[in-house]
mmCIF file of C-alpha atoms in Angstrom:
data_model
loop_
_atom_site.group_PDB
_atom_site.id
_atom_site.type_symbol
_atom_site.label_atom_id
_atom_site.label_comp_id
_atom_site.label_asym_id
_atom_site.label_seq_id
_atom_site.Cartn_x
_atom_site.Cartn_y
_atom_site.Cartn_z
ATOM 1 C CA UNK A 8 112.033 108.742 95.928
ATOM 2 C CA UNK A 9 111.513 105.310 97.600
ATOM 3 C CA UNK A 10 108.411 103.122 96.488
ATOM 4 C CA UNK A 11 107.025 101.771 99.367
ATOM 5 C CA UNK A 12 103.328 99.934 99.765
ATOM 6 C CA UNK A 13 101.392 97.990 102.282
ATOM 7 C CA UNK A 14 98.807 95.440 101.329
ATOM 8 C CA UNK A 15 96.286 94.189 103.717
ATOM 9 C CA UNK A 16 95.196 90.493 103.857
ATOM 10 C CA UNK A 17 92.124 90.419 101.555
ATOM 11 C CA UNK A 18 92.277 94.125 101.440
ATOM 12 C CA UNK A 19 89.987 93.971 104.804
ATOM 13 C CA UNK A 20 90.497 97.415 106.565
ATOM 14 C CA UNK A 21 87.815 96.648 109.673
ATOM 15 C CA UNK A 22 88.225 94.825 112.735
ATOM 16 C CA UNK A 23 87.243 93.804 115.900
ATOM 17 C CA UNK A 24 89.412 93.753 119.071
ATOM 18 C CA UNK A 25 91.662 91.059 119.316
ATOM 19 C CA UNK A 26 91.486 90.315 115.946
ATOM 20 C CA UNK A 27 94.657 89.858 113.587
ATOM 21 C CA UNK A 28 95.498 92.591 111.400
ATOM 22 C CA UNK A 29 98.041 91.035 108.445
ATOM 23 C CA UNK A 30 99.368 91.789 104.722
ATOM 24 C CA UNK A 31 102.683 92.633 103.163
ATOM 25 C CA UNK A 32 104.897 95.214 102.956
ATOM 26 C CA UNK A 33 107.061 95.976 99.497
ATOM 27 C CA UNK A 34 109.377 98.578 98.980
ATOM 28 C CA UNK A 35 111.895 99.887 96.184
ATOM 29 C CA UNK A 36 114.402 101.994 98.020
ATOM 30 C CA UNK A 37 116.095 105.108 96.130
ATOM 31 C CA UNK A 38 118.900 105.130 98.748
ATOM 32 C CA UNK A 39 120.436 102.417 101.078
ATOM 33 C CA UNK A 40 118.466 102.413 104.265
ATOM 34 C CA UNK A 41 119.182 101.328 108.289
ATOM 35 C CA UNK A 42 115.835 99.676 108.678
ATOM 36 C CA UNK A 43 112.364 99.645 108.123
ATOM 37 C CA UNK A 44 109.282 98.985 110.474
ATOM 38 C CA UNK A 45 105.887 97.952 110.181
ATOM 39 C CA UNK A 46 103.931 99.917 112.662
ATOM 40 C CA UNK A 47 100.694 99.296 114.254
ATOM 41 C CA UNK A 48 99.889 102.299 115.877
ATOM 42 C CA UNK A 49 96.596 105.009 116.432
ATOM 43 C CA UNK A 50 96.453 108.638 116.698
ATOM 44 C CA UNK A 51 93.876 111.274 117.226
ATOM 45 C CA UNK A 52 92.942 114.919 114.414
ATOM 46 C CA UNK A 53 90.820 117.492 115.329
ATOM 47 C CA UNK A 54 91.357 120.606 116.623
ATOM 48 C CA UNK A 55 93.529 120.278 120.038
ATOM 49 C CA UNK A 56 97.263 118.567 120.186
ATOM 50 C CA UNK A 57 97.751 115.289 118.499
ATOM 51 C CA UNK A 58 98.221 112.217 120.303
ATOM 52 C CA UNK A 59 100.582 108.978 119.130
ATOM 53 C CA UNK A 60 100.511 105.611 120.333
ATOM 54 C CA UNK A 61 102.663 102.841 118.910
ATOM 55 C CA UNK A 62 100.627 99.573 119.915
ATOM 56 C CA UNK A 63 103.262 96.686 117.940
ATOM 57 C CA UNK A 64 106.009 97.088 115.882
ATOM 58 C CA UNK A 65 107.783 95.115 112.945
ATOM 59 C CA UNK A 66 111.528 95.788 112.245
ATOM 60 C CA UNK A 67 113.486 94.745 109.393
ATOM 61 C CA UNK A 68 117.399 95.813 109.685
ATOM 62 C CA UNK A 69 119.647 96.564 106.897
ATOM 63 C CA UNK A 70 116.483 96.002 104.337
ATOM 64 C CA UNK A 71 117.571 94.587 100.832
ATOM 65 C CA UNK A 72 116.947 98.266 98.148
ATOM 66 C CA UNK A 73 113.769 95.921 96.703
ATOM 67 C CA UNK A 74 112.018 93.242 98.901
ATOM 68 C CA UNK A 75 108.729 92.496 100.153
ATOM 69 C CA UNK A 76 108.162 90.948 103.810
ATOM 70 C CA UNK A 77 104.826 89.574 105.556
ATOM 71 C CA UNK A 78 103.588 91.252 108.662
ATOM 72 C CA UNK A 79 101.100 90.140 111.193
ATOM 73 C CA UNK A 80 99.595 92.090 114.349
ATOM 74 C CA UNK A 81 97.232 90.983 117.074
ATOM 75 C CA UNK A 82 95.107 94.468 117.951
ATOM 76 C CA UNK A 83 95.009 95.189 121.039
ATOM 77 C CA UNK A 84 91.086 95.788 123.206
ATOM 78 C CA UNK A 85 91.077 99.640 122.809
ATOM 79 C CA UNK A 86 90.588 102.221 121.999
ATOM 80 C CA UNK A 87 88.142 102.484 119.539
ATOM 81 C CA UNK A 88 88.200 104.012 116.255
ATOM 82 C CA UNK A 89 85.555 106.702 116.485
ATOM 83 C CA UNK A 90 84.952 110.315 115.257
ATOM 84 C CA UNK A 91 83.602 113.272 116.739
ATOM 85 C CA UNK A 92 83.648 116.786 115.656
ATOM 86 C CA UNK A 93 86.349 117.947 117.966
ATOM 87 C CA UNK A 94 88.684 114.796 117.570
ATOM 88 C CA UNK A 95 88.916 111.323 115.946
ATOM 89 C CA UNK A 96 90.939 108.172 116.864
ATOM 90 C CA UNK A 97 92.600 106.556 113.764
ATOM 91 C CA UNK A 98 94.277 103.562 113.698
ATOM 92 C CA UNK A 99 96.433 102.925 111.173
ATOM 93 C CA UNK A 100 99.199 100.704 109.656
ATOM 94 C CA UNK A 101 102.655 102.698 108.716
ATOM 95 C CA UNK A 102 105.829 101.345 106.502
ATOM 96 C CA UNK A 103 108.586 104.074 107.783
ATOM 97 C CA UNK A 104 112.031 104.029 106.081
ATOM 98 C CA UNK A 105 114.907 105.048 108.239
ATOM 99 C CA UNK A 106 116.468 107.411 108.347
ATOM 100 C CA UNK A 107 115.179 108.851 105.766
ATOM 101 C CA UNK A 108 111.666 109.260 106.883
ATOM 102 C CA UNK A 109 109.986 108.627 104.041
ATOM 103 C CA UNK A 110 106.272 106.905 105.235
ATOM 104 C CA UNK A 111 103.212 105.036 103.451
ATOM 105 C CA UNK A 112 99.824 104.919 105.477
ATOM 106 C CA UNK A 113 96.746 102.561 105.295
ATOM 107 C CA UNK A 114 94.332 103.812 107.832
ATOM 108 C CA UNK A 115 91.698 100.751 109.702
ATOM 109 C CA UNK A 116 89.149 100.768 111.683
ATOM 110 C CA UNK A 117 89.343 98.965 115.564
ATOM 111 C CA UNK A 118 85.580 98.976 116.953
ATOM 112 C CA UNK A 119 83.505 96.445 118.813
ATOM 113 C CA UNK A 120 80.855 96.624 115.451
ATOM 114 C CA UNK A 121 84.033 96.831 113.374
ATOM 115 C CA UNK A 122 82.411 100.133 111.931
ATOM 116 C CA UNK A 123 84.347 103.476 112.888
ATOM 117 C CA UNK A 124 82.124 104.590 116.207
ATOM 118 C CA UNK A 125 80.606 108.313 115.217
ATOM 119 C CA UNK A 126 79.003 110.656 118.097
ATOM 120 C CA UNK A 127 76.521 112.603 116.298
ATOM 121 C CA UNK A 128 74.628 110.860 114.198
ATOM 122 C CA UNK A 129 74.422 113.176 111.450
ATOM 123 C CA UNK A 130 78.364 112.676 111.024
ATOM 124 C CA UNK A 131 77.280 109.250 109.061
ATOM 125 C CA UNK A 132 76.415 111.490 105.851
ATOM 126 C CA UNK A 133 79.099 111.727 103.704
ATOM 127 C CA UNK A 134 81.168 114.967 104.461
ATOM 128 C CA UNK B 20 81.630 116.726 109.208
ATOM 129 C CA UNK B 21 84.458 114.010 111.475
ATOM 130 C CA UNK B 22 87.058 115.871 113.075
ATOM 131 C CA UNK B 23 89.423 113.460 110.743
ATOM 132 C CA UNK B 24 87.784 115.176 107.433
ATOM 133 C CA UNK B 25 87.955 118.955 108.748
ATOM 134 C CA UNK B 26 90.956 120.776 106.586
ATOM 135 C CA UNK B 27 91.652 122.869 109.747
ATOM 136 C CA UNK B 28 92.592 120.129 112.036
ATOM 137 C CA UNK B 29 95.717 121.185 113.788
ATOM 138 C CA UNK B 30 97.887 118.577 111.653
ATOM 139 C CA UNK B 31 96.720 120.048 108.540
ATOM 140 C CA UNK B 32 97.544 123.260 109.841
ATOM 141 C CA UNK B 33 101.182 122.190 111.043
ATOM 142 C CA UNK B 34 101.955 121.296 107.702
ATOM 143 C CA UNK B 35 102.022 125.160 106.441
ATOM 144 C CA UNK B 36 105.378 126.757 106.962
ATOM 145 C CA UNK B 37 106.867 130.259 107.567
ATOM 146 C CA UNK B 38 106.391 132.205 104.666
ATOM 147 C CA UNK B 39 108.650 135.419 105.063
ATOM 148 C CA UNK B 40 106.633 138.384 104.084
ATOM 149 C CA UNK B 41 109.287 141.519 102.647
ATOM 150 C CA UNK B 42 112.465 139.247 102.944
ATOM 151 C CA UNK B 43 114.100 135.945 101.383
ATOM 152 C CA UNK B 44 114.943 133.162 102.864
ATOM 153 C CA UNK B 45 118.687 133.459 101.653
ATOM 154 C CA UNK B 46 118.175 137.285 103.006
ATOM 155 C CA UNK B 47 117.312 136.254 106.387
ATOM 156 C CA UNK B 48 119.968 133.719 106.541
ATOM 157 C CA UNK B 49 122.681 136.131 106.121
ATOM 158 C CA UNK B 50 121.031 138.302 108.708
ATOM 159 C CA UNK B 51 121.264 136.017 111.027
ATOM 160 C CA UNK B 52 124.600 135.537 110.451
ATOM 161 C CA UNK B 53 125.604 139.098 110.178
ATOM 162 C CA UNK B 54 124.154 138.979 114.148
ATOM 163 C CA UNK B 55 126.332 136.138 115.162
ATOM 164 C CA UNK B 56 123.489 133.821 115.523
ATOM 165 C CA UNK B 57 122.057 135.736 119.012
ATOM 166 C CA UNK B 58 118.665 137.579 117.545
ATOM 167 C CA UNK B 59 114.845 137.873 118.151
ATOM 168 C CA UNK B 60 111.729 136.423 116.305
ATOM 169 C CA UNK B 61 109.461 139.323 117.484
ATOM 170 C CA UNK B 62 105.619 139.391 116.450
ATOM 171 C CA UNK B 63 102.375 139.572 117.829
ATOM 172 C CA UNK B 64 100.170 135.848 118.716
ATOM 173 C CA UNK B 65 99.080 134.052 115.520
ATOM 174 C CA UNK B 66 102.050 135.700 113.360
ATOM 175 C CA UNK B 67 104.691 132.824 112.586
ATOM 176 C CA UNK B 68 107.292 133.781 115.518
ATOM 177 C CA UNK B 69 107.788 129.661 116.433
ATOM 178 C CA UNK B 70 106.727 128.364 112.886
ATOM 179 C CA UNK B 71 109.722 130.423 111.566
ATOM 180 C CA UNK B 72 111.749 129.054 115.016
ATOM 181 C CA UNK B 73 111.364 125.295 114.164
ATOM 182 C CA UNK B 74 111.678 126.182 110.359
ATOM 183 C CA UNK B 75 115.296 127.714 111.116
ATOM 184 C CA UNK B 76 116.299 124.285 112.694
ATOM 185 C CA UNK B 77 117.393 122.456 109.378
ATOM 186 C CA UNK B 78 119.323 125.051 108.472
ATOM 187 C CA UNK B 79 120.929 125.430 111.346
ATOM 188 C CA UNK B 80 121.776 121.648 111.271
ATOM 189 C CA UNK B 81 123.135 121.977 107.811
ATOM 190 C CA UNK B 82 125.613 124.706 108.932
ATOM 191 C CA UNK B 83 126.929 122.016 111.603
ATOM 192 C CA UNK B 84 124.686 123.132 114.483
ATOM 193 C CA UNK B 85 123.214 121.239 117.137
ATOM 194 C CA UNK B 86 119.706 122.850 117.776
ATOM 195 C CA UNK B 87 118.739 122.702 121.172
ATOM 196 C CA UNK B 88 115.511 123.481 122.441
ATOM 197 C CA UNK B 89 113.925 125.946 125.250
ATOM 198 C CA UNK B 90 110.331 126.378 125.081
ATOM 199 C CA UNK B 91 108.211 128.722 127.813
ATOM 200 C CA UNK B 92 104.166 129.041 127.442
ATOM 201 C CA UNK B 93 101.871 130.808 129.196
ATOM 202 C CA UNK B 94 100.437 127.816 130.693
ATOM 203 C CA UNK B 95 104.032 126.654 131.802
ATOM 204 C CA UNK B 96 106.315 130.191 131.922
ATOM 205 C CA UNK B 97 109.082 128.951 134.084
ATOM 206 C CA UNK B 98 111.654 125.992 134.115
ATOM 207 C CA UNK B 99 112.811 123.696 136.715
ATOM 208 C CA UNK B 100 115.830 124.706 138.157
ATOM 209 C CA UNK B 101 117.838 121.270 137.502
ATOM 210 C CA UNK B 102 116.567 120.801 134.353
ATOM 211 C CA UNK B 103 117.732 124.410 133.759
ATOM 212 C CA UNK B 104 121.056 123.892 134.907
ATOM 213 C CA UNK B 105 121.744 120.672 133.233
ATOM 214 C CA UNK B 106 120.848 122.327 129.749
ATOM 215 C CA UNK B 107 123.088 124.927 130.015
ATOM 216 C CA UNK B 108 125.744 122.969 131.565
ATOM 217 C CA UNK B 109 125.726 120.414 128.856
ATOM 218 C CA UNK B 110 126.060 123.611 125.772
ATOM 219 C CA UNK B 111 128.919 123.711 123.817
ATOM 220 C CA UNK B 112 129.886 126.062 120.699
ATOM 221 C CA UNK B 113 128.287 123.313 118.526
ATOM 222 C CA UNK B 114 125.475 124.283 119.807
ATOM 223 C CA UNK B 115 122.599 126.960 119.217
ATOM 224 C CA UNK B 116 119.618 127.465 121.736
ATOM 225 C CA UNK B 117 116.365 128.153 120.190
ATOM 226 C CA UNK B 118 114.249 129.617 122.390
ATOM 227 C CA UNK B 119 110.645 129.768 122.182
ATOM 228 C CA UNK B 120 108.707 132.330 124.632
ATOM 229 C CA UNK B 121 111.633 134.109 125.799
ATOM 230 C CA UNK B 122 110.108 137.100 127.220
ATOM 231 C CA UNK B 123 108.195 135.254 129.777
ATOM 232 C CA UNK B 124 110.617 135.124 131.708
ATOM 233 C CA UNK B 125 111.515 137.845 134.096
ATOM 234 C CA UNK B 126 113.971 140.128 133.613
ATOM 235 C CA UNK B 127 116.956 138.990 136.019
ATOM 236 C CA UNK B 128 116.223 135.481 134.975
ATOM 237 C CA UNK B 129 116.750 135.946 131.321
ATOM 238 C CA UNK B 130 119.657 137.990 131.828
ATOM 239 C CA UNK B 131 121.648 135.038 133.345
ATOM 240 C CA UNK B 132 120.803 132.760 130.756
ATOM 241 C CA UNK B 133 121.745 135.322 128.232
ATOM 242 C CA UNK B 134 124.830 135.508 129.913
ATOM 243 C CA UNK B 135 124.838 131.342 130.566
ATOM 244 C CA UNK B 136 124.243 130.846 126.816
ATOM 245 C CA UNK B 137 126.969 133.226 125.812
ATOM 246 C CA UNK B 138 129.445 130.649 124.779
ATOM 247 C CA UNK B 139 126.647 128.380 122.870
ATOM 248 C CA UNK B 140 127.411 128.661 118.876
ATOM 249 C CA UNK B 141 123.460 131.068 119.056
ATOM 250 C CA UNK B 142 120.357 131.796 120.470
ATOM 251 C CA UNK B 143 117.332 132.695 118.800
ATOM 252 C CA UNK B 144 114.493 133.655 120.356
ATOM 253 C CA UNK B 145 110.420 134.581 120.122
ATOM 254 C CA UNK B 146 108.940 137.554 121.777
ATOM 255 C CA UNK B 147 106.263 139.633 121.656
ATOM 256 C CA UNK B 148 108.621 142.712 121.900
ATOM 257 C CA UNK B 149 111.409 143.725 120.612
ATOM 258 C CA UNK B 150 115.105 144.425 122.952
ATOM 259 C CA UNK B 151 115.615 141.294 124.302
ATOM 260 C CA UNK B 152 118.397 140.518 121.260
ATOM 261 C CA UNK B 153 118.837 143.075 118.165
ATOM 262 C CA UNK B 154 115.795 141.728 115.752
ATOM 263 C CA UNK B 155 116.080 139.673 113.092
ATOM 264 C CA UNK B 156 112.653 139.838 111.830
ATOM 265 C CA UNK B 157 109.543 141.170 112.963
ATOM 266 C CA UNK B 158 106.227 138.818 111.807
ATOM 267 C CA UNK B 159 103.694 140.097 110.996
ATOM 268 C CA UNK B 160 100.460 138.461 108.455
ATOM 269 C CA UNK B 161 98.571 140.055 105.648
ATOM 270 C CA UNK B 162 94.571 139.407 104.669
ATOM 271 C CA UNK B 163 96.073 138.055 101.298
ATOM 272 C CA UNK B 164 98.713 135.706 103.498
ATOM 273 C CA UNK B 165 95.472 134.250 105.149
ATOM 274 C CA UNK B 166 93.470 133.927 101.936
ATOM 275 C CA UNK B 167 96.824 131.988 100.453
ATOM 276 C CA UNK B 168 96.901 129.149 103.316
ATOM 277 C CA UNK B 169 93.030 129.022 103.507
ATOM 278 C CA UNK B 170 93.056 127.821 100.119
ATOM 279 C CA UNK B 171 95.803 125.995 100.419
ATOM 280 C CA UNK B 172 94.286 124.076 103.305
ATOM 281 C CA UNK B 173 90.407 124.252 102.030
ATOM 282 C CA UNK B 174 91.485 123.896 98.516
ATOM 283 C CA UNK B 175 88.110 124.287 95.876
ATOM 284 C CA UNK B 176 86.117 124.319 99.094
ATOM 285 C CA UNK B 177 87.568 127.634 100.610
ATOM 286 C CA UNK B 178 85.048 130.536 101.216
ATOM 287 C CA UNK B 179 85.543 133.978 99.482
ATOM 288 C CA UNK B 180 87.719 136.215 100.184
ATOM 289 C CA UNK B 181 85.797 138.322 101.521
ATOM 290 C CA UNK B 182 84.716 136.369 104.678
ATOM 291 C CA UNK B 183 87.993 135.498 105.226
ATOM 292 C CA UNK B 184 88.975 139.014 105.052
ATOM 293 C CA UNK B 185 86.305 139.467 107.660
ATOM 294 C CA UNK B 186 87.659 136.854 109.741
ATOM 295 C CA UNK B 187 90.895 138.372 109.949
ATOM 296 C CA UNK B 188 89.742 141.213 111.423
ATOM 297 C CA UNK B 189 87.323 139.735 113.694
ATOM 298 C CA UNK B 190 90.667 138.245 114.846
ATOM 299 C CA UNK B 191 93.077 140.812 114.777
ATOM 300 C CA UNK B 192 95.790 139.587 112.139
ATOM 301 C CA UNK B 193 96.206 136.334 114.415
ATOM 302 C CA UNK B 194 96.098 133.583 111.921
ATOM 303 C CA UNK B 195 96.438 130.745 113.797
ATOM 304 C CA UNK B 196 93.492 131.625 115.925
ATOM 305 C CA UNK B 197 91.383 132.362 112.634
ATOM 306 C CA UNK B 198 92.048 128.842 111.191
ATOM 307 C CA UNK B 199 90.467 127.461 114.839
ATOM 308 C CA UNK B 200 87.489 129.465 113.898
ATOM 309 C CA UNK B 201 87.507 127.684 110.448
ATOM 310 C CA UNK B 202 88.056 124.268 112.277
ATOM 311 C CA UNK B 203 84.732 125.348 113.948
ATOM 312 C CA UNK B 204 83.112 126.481 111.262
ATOM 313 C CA UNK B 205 83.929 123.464 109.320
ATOM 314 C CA UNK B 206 83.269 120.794 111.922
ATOM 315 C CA UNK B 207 79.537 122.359 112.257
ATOM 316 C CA UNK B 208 78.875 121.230 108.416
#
């Protein structure tokens, strides 16, 4: 199994539209890979069908088995991060190894207060 | 609680697989082969009919398969007629059809693209009832099948048995409907 990590610039994981979203991305590979891509990209969970949106993306071609590579993404106006009880809108940042699939998340938030936008108030309690 | 924390949020939920109930895996394999690759998923809503579908697709790919896919809801029971006819002009013996929803579609219908699909390398199909294609397994869910994936997807925080017991009833056996009433019932916490 493949080692793979993201690391975000001052380990910041909230921001405000338009802002620049940057760290690094390291990986140990157990296998000889085509490529792998930095994603910037959001997606909604709840109850209904998921929805995907790739907003930028950062490729690196026949990747070296151990290396380590500096991303940097300017995110985009909308849409918000924001939870509900039905659905939520993550945004995340995603290291994907092809082809062999193998992934590593770090989720952020995307809001004008650069807090995760919540529509019921009592959702701010912890779960 | 967010609709990102609820266990029951349909990506949680896609994450649990088929879990063949009387049979093994290896079992239903050679079944399938012993029908030449042209058989029915049959099983009420809610009891694994297009889980087990998608789950067959590796292995179908490691036997040198292309899987190739036909899917008909209830919202959307009927296919374009080019779209049709370029999919089933473009199937070779490489190839086996898997076929979600087949008995939605009417009777003279499906028996052309029985006969259309006749030199693909299979089809497979879900349907509520059984005689479309000789059966290779009917689905079907158990209380203790519910209780398993509950806990699996709940983990410490599942309820007792014996509500979810209840809950099966309340919904007839169909699982995937009872884990929407568990979304529910978590997302009002």
């Amino acid at each position: 199994m493949s080692v793979l990590q993201i690391t975000l610039h001052d380990n910041r994981t909230e921001f405000l539209p338009g802002e620049t979203v940057e760290g690094r991305v390291s990986w140990q590979l157990a296998q000889p890979a085509k490529s792998v891509e930095v994603r910037l990209f959001w997606f909604t969970r709840g109850k209904g069908t998921t929805d995907v949106e790739v907003a930028a993306t950062a490729r690196f071609d026949r990747p070296a088995p151990s290396d380590q590579q500096p991303f940097r993404f300017t995110l985009p106006k909308a849409p918000y991060s924001f939870s509900g009880k039905l659905i939520s809108l993550v945004w995340a940042i995603e290291l994907v190894v092809e082809p062999s699939g193998e992934t590593e998340r770090v989720e952020i938030v995307l809001s004008p207060t650069g807090r995760e936008i919540l529509l019921y108030p009592d959702l701010a309690s912890p779960a | 609680m967010k609709a990102r924390d609820n266990p029951f949020s349909t990506d949680c939920v896609l994450h649990i697989r088929y879990r063949p109930l009387g049979i093994t895996w290896p079992e239903l394999l050679e079944r399938l082969k012993a029908l030449a690759y042209r058989a029915a998923i049959v099983g009420p809503d809610g009891s694994g009919k297009t889980t087990l579908l998608e789950d067959l697709e590796p292995h179908f790919r490691a036997l040198g398969f292309t899987p190739k896919w036909l899917r008909l809801t209830e919202e959307d029971p009927t296919f374009r007629r080019e779209f049709l006819r370029r999919f089933l002009a473009g199937l070779n013996p490489r190839d086996v059809v898997l076929f979600d929803g087949a008995d939605l579609m009417g009777g003279w219908s499906w028996a052309r693209l029985k006969r259309q699909t006749a030199h693909a390398g299979g089809l497979i199909i879900t349907s509520h009832r059984a005689g479309l294609l000789p059966t290779l397994i009917e689905c079907r869910t158990t209380p203790q099948l519910l209780g398993e994936i509950v806990a699996q997807l709940a983990g410490d925080d599942a309820p007792p048995q014996e509500f979810i017991f209840q809950l099966y009833d309340k919904h007839m056996g169909n699982i995937r409907e009872t884990l929407r009433h568990m979304y529910d019932l978590w997302a009002h916490r």
